[in-house]
mmCIF file of C-alpha atoms in Angstrom:
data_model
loop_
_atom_site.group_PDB
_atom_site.id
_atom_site.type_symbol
_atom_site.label_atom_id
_atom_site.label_comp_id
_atom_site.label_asym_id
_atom_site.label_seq_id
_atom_site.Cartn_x
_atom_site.Cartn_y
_atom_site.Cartn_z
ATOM 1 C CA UNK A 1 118.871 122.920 177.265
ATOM 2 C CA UNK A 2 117.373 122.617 173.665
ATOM 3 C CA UNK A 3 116.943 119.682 172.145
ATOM 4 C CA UNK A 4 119.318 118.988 169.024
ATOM 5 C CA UNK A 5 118.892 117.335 165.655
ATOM 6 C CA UNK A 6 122.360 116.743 163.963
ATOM 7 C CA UNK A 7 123.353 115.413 160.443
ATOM 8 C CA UNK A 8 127.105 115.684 158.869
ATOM 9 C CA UNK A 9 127.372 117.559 155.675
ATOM 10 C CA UNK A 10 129.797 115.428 153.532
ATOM 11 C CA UNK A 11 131.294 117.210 150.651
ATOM 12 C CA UNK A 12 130.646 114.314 147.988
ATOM 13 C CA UNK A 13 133.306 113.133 146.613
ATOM 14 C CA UNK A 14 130.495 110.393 145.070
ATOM 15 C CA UNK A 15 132.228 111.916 146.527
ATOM 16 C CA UNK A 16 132.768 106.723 145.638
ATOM 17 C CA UNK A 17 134.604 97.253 148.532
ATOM 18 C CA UNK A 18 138.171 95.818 151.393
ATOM 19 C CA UNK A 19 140.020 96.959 148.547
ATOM 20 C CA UNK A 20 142.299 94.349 146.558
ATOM 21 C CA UNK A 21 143.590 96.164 143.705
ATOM 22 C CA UNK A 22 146.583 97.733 144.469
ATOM 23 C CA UNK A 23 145.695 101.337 144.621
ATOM 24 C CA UNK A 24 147.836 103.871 143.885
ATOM 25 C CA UNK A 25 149.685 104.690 147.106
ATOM 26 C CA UNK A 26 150.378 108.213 148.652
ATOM 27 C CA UNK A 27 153.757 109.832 149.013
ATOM 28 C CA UNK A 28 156.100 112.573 147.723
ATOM 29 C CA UNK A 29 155.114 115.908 147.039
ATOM 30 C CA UNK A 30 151.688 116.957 144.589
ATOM 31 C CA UNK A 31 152.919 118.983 141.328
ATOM 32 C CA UNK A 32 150.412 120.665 139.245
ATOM 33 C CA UNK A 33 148.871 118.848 136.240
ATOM 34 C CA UNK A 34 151.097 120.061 132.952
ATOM 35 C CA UNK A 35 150.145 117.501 130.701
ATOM 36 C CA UNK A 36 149.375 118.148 127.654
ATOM 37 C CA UNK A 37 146.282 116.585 125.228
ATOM 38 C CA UNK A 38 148.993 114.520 123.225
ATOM 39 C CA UNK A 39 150.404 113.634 126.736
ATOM 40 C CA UNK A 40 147.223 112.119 128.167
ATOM 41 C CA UNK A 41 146.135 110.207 124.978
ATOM 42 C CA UNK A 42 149.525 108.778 124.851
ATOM 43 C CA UNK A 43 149.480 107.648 128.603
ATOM 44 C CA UNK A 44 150.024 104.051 129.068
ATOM 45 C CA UNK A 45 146.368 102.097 128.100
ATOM 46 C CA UNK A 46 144.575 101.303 130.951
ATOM 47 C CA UNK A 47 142.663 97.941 131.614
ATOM 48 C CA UNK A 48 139.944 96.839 131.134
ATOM 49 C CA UNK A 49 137.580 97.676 134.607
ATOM 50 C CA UNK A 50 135.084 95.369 135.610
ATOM 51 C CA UNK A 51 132.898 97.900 137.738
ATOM 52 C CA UNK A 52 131.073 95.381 139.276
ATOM 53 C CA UNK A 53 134.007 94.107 140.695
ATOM 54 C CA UNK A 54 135.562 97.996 141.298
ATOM 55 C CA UNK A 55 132.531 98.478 143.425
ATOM 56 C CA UNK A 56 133.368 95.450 145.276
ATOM 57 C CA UNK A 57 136.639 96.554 146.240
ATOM 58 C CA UNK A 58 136.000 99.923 146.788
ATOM 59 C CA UNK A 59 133.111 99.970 149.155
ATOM 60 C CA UNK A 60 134.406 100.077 152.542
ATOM 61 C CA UNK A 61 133.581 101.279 155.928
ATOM 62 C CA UNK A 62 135.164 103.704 158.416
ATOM 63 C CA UNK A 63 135.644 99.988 160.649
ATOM 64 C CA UNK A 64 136.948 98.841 157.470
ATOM 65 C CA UNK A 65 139.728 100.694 156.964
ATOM 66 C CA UNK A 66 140.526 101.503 160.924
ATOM 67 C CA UNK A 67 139.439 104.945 161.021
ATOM 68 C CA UNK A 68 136.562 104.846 163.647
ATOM 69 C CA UNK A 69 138.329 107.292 165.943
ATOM 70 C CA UNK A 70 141.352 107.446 165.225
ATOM 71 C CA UNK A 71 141.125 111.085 164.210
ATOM 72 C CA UNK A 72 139.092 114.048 165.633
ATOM 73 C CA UNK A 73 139.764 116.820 163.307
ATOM 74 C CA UNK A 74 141.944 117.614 159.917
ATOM 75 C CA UNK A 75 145.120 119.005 162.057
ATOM 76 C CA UNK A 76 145.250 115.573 163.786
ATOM 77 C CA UNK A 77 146.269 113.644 160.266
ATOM 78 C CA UNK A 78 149.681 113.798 160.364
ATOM 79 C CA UNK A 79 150.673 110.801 158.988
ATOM 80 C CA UNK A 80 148.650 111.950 155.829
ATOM 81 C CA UNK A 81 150.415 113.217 152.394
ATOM 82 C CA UNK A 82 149.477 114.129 149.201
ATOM 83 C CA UNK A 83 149.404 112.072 146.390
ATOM 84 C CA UNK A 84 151.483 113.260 143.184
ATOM 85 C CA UNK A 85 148.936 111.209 141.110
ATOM 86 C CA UNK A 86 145.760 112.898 142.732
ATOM 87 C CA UNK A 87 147.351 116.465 141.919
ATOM 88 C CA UNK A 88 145.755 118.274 138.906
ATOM 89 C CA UNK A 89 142.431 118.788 137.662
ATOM 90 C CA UNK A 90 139.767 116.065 137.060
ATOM 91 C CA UNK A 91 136.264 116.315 135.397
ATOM 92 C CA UNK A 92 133.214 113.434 134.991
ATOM 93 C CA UNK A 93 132.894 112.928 131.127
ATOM 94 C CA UNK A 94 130.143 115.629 130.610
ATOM 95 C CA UNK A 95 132.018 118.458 132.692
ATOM 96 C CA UNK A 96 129.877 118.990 135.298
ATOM 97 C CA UNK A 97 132.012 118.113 138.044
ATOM 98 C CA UNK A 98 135.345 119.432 137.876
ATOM 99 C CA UNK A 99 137.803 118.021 141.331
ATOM 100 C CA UNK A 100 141.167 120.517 141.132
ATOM 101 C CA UNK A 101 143.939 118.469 143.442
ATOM 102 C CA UNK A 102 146.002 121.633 144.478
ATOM 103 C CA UNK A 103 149.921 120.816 145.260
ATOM 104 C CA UNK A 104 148.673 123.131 148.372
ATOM 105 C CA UNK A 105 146.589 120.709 149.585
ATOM 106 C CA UNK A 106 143.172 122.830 148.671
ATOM 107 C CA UNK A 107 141.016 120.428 146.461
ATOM 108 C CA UNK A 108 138.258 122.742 144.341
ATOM 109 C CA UNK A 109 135.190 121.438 143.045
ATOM 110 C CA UNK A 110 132.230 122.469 141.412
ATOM 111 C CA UNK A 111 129.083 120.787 139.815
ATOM 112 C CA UNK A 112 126.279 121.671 137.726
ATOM 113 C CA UNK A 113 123.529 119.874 138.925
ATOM 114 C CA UNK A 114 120.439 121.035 136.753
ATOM 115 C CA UNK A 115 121.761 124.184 136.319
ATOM 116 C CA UNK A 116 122.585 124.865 140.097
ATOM 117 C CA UNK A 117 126.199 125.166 140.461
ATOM 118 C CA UNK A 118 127.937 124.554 143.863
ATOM 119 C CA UNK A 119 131.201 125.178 144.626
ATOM 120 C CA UNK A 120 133.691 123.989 147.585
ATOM 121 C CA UNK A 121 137.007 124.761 148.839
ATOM 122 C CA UNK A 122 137.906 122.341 151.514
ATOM 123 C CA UNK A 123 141.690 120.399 152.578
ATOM 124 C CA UNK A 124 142.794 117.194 151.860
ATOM 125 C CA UNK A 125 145.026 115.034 152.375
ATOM 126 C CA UNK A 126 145.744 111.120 151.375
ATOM 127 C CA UNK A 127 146.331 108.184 153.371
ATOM 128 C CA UNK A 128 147.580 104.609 152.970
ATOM 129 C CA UNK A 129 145.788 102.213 155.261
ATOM 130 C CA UNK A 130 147.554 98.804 154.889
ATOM 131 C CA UNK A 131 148.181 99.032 150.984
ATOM 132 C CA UNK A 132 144.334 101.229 151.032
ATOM 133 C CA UNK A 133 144.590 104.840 149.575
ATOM 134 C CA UNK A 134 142.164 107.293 150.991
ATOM 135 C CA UNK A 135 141.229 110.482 150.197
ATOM 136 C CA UNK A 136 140.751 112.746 153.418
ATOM 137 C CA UNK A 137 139.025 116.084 153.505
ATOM 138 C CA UNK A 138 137.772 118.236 155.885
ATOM 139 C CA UNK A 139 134.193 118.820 156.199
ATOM 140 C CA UNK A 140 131.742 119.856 159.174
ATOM 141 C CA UNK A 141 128.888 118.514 161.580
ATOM 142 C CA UNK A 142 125.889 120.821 161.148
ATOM 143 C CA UNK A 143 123.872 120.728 164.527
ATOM 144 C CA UNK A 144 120.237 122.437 164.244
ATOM 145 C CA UNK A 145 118.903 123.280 167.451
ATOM 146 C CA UNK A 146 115.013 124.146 168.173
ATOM 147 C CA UNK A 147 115.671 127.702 168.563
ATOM 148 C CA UNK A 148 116.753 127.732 164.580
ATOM 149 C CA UNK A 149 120.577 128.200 165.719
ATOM 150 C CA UNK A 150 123.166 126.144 163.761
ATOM 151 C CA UNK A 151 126.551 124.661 165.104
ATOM 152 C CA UNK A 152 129.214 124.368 163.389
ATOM 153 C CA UNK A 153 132.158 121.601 164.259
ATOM 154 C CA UNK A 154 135.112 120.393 161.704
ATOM 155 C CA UNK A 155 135.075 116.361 161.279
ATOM 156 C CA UNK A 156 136.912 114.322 158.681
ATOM 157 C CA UNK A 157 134.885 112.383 155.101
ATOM 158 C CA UNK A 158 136.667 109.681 153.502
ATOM 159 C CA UNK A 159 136.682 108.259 150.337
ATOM 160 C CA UNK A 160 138.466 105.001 148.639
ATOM 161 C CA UNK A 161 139.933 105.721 145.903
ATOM 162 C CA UNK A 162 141.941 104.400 142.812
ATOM 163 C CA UNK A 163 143.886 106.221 139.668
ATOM 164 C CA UNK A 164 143.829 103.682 136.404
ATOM 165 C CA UNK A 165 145.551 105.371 133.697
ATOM 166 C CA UNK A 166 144.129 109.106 133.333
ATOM 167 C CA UNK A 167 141.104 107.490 135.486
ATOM 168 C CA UNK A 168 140.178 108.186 138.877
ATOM 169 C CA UNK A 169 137.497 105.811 140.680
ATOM 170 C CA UNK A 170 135.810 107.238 143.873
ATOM 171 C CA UNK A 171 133.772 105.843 146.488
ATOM 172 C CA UNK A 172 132.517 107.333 149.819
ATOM 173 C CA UNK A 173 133.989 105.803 152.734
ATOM 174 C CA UNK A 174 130.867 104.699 155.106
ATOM 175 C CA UNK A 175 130.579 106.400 158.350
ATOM 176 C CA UNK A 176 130.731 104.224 161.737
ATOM 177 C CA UNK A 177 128.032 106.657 163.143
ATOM 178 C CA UNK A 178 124.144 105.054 162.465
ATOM 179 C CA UNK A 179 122.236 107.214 160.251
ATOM 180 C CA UNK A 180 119.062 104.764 159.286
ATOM 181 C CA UNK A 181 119.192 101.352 158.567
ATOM 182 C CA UNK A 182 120.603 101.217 154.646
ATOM 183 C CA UNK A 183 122.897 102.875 152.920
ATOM 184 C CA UNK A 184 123.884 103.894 149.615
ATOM 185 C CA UNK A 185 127.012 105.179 147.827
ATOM 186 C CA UNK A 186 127.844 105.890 143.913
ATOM 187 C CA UNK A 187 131.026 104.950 142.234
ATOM 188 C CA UNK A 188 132.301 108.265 141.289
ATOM 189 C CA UNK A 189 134.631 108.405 137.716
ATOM 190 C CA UNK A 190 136.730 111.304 136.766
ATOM 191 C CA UNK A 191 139.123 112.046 134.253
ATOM 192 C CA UNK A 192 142.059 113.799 134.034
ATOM 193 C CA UNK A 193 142.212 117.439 132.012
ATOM 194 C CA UNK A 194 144.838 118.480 129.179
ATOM 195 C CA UNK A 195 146.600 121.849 129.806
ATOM 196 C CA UNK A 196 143.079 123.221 128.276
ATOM 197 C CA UNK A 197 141.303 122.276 131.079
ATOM 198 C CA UNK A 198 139.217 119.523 128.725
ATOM 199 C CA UNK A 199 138.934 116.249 129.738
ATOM 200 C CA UNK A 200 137.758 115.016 125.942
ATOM 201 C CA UNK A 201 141.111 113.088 125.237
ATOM 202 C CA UNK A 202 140.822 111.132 128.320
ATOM 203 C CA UNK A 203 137.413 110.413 128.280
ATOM 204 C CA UNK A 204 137.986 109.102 124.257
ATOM 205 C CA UNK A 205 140.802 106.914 125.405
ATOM 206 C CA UNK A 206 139.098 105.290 128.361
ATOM 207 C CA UNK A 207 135.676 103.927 126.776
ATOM 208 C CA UNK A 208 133.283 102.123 129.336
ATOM 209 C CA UNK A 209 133.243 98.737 128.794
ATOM 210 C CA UNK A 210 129.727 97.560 128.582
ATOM 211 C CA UNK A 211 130.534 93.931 129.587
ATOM 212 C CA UNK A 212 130.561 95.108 133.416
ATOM 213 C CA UNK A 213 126.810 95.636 133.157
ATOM 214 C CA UNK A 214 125.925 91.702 131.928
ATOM 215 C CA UNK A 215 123.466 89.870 133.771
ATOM 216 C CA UNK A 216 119.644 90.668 134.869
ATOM 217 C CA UNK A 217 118.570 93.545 136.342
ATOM 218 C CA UNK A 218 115.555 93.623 138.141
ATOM 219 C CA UNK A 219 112.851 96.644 138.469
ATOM 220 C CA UNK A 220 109.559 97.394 140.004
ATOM 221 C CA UNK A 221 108.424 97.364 136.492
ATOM 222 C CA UNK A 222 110.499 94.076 134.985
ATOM 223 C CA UNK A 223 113.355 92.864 134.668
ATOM 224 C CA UNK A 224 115.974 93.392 131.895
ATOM 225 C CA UNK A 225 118.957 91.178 130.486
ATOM 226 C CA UNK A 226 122.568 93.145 129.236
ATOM 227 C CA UNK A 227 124.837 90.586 127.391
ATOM 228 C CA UNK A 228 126.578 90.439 123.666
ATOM 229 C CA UNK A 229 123.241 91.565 121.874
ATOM 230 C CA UNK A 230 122.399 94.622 124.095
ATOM 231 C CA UNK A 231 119.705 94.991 126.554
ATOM 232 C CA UNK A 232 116.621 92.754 126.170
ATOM 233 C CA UNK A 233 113.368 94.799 127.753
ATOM 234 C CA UNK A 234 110.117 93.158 127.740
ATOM 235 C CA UNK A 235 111.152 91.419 124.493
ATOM 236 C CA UNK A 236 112.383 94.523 122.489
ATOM 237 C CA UNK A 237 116.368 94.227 121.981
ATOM 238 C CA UNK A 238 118.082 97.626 122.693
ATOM 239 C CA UNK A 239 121.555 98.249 121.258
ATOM 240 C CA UNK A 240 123.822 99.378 124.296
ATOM 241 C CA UNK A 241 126.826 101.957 124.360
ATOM 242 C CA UNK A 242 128.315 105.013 126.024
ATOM 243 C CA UNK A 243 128.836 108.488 124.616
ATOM 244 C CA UNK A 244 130.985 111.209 125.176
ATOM 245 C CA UNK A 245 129.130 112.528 127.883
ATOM 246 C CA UNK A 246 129.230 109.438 130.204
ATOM 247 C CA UNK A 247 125.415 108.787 129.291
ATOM 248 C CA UNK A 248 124.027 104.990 128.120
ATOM 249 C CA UNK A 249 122.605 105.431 124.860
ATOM 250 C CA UNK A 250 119.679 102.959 123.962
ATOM 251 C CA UNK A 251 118.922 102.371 120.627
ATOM 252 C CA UNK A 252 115.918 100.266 119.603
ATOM 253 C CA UNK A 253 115.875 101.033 116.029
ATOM 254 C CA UNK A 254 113.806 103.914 115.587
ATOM 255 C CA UNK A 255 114.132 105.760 118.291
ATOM 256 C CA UNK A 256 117.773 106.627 120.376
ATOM 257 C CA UNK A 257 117.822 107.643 124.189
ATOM 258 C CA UNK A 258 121.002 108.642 125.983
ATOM 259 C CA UNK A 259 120.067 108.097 129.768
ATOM 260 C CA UNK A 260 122.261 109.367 133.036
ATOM 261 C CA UNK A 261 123.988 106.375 134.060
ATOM 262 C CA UNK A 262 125.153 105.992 137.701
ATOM 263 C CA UNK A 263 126.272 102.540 139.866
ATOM 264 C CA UNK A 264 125.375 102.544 143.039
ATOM 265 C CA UNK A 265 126.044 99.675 146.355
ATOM 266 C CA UNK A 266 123.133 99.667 148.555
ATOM 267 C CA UNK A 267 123.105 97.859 151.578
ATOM 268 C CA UNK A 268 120.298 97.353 154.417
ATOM 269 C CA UNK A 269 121.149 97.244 157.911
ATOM 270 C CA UNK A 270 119.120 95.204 160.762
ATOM 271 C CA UNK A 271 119.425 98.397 163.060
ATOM 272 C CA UNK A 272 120.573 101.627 162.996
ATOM 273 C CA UNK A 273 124.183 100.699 164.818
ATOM 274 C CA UNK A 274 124.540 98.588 161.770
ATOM 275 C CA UNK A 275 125.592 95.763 163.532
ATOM 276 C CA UNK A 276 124.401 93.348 161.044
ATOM 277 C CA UNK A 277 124.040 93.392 157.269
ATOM 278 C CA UNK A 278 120.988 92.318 156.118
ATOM 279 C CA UNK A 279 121.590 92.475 152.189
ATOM 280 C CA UNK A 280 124.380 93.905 149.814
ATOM 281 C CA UNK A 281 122.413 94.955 146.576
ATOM 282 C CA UNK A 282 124.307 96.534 143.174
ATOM 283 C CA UNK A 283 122.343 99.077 141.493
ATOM 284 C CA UNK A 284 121.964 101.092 137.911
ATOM 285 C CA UNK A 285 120.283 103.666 138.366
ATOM 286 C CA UNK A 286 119.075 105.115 135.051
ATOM 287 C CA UNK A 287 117.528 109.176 134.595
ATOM 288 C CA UNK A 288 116.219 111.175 131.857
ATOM 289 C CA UNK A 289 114.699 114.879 131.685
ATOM 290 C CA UNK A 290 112.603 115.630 128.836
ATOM 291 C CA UNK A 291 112.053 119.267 127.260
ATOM 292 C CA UNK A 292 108.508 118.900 127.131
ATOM 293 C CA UNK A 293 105.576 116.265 126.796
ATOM 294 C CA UNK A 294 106.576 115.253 123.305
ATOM 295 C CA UNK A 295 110.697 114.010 124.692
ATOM 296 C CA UNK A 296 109.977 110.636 125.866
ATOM 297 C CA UNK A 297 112.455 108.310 126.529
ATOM 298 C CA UNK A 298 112.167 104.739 125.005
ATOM 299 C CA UNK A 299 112.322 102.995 127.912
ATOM 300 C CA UNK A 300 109.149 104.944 128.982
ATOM 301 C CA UNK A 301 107.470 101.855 130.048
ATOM 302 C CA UNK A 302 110.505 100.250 132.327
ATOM 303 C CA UNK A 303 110.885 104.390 133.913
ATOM 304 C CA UNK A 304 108.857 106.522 137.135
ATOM 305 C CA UNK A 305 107.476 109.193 135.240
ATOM 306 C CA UNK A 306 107.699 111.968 137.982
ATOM 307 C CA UNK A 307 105.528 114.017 135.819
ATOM 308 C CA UNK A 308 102.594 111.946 135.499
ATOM 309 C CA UNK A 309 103.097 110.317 139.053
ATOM 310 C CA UNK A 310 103.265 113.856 140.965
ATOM 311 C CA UNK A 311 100.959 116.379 138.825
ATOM 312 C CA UNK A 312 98.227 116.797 141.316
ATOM 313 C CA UNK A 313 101.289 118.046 143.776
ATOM 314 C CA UNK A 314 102.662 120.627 140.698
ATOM 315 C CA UNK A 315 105.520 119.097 139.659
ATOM 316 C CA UNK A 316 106.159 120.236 136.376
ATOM 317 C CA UNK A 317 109.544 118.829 134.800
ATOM 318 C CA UNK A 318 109.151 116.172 132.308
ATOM 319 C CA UNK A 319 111.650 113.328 134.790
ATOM 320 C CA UNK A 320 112.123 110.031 134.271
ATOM 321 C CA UNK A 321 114.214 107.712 136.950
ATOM 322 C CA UNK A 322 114.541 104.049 137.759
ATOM 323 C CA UNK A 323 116.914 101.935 139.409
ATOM 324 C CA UNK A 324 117.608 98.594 138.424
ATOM 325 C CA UNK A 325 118.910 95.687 141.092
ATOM 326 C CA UNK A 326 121.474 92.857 139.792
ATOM 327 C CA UNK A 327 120.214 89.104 140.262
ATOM 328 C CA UNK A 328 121.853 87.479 142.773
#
């Protein structure tokens, strides 16, 4: 008998804390998005989200929510429905990741990451777990065996989820099975398309409100400080805000950088069965590509420069990454 090596593939749906909001609940049957652009910028104004406190309600846990077990494959959901809401087609603010709800319960996605585009069909369905709504899709276990065979077999991925306005919040529902001793998982946002397939209206109407990100944030190379003046780094004051593309644009007055912007929950786990939780951090984690040596981002000094840092091993794209941890 070979020895096997299994991970699940996940579609990501971060695809993405016991959720209090009242979520939008799942019922009825999905109808394709017809909205028009006049339609969604007229849509009722959403509030204002604290995403600190999103996160908090939105990262949960296959125990969490009940689900350890409780199904084996996508035909054995059939308590699930779809979620009129859900149905339609939903894009993050710079496009890249489009989510297509179909009323036939096919959900189509695609993202350009760097340039690489992947796309998915895969079923869904939505569930309601004691006021919870879930997204369920199926995905598969990949099993590698020593002989370079793979193994195929269906399982389920879940992810909490919430609609506010023409907004939809994500998070990936955490697996009961131990995979290392931390994990990590990325609140996902999405908005809904016009008729044109453009999400622009939406994203216009629904600005990200930069008071979620007060407070300190710590970093292997300092710490930094978000409140009503902007972002204080190593003394220099850095006016804050979000453009049309979802990015954090830093402004120190003279130079402007618009930096990918993602929130992430981390936790660390005494063991791999996860038994305990060590610590709950929240993290911003902040990237920037350059075109060449001359594009240098202005928080250069706060940044890992993956050029500099891995040159000896041939990396040659001009990255920048960091992620920044929120003071207890």
């Amino acid at each position: 008998m070979f020895m096997k090596k299994c991970f699940i593939t996940v579609v990501s749906l971060i695809c993405s804390l016991a959720i209090l909001f009242s979520l939008v609940s799942c019922g009825g049957k999905a109808d394709e998005n017809d909205r028009t652009e006049n339609d969604v910028t007229e849509t009722q104004q959403p509030q204002i989200i604290d995403y600190k406190e999103l996160i908090n309600k939105l990262d949960n846990t296959e125990k969490d929510l009940g689900l350890v077990d409780k199904y084996n494959e996508f035909v054995d959901v059939t308590d699930g429905e779809l979620d009129s809401d859900l149905a339609g087609l939903w894009l993050s603010a710079d496009s890249k990741t489009r989510y297509d709800f179909g009323s036939d319960g096919v959900l189509k996605t695609k993202t350009d990451y760097y340039g690489s585009v992947f796309d998915n069909e895969i079923k869904y369905t939505c569930l309601k777990n004691d006021g919870f709504s879930v997204l369920c899709v199926e995905t598969e276990t990949v099993t590698h065996n020593e002989d370079g065979t793979e193994e195929f077999t269906p399982t389920l991925a879940y992810d909490s989820y919430l609609i506010d306005g023409d907004v939809l919040y994500m998070m990936s529902v955490e697996s009961a099975e131990g995979m290392g001793t931390s994990y990590s998982a990325a609140l996902q946002i999405l908005y809904r398309a016009d008729n044109s397939g453009s999400a622009a209206a939406s994203v216009s109407a629904n600005p990200m409100d930069l008071r979620s990100l007060y407070g300190v944030w710590s970093s292997e190379k300092g710490d930094v400080t978000v409140d009503d003046n902007g972002m204080n780094a190593g003394g220099k004051i850095y006016k804050l805000s979000f453009n049309d593309q979802g990015k954090l644009t830093a402004d120190d007055g003279e130079t402007t950088t618009a930096y990918g912007f993602t929130i992430v929950s981390y936790k660390e786990y005494s063991d791999p069965d996860k038994s305990s939780v060590v610590s709950e951090k929240l993290n911003i984690s902040l990237t920037y590509m350059g075109k060449n040596a001359d594009d240098v981002p202005n928080l250069k000094p706060f940044l890992d420069d993956w050029h500099e840092d891995y040159k000896d091993s041939g990396y040659e794209d001009y990255y920048f990454t960091q992620n920044f941890t929120l003071a207890s």
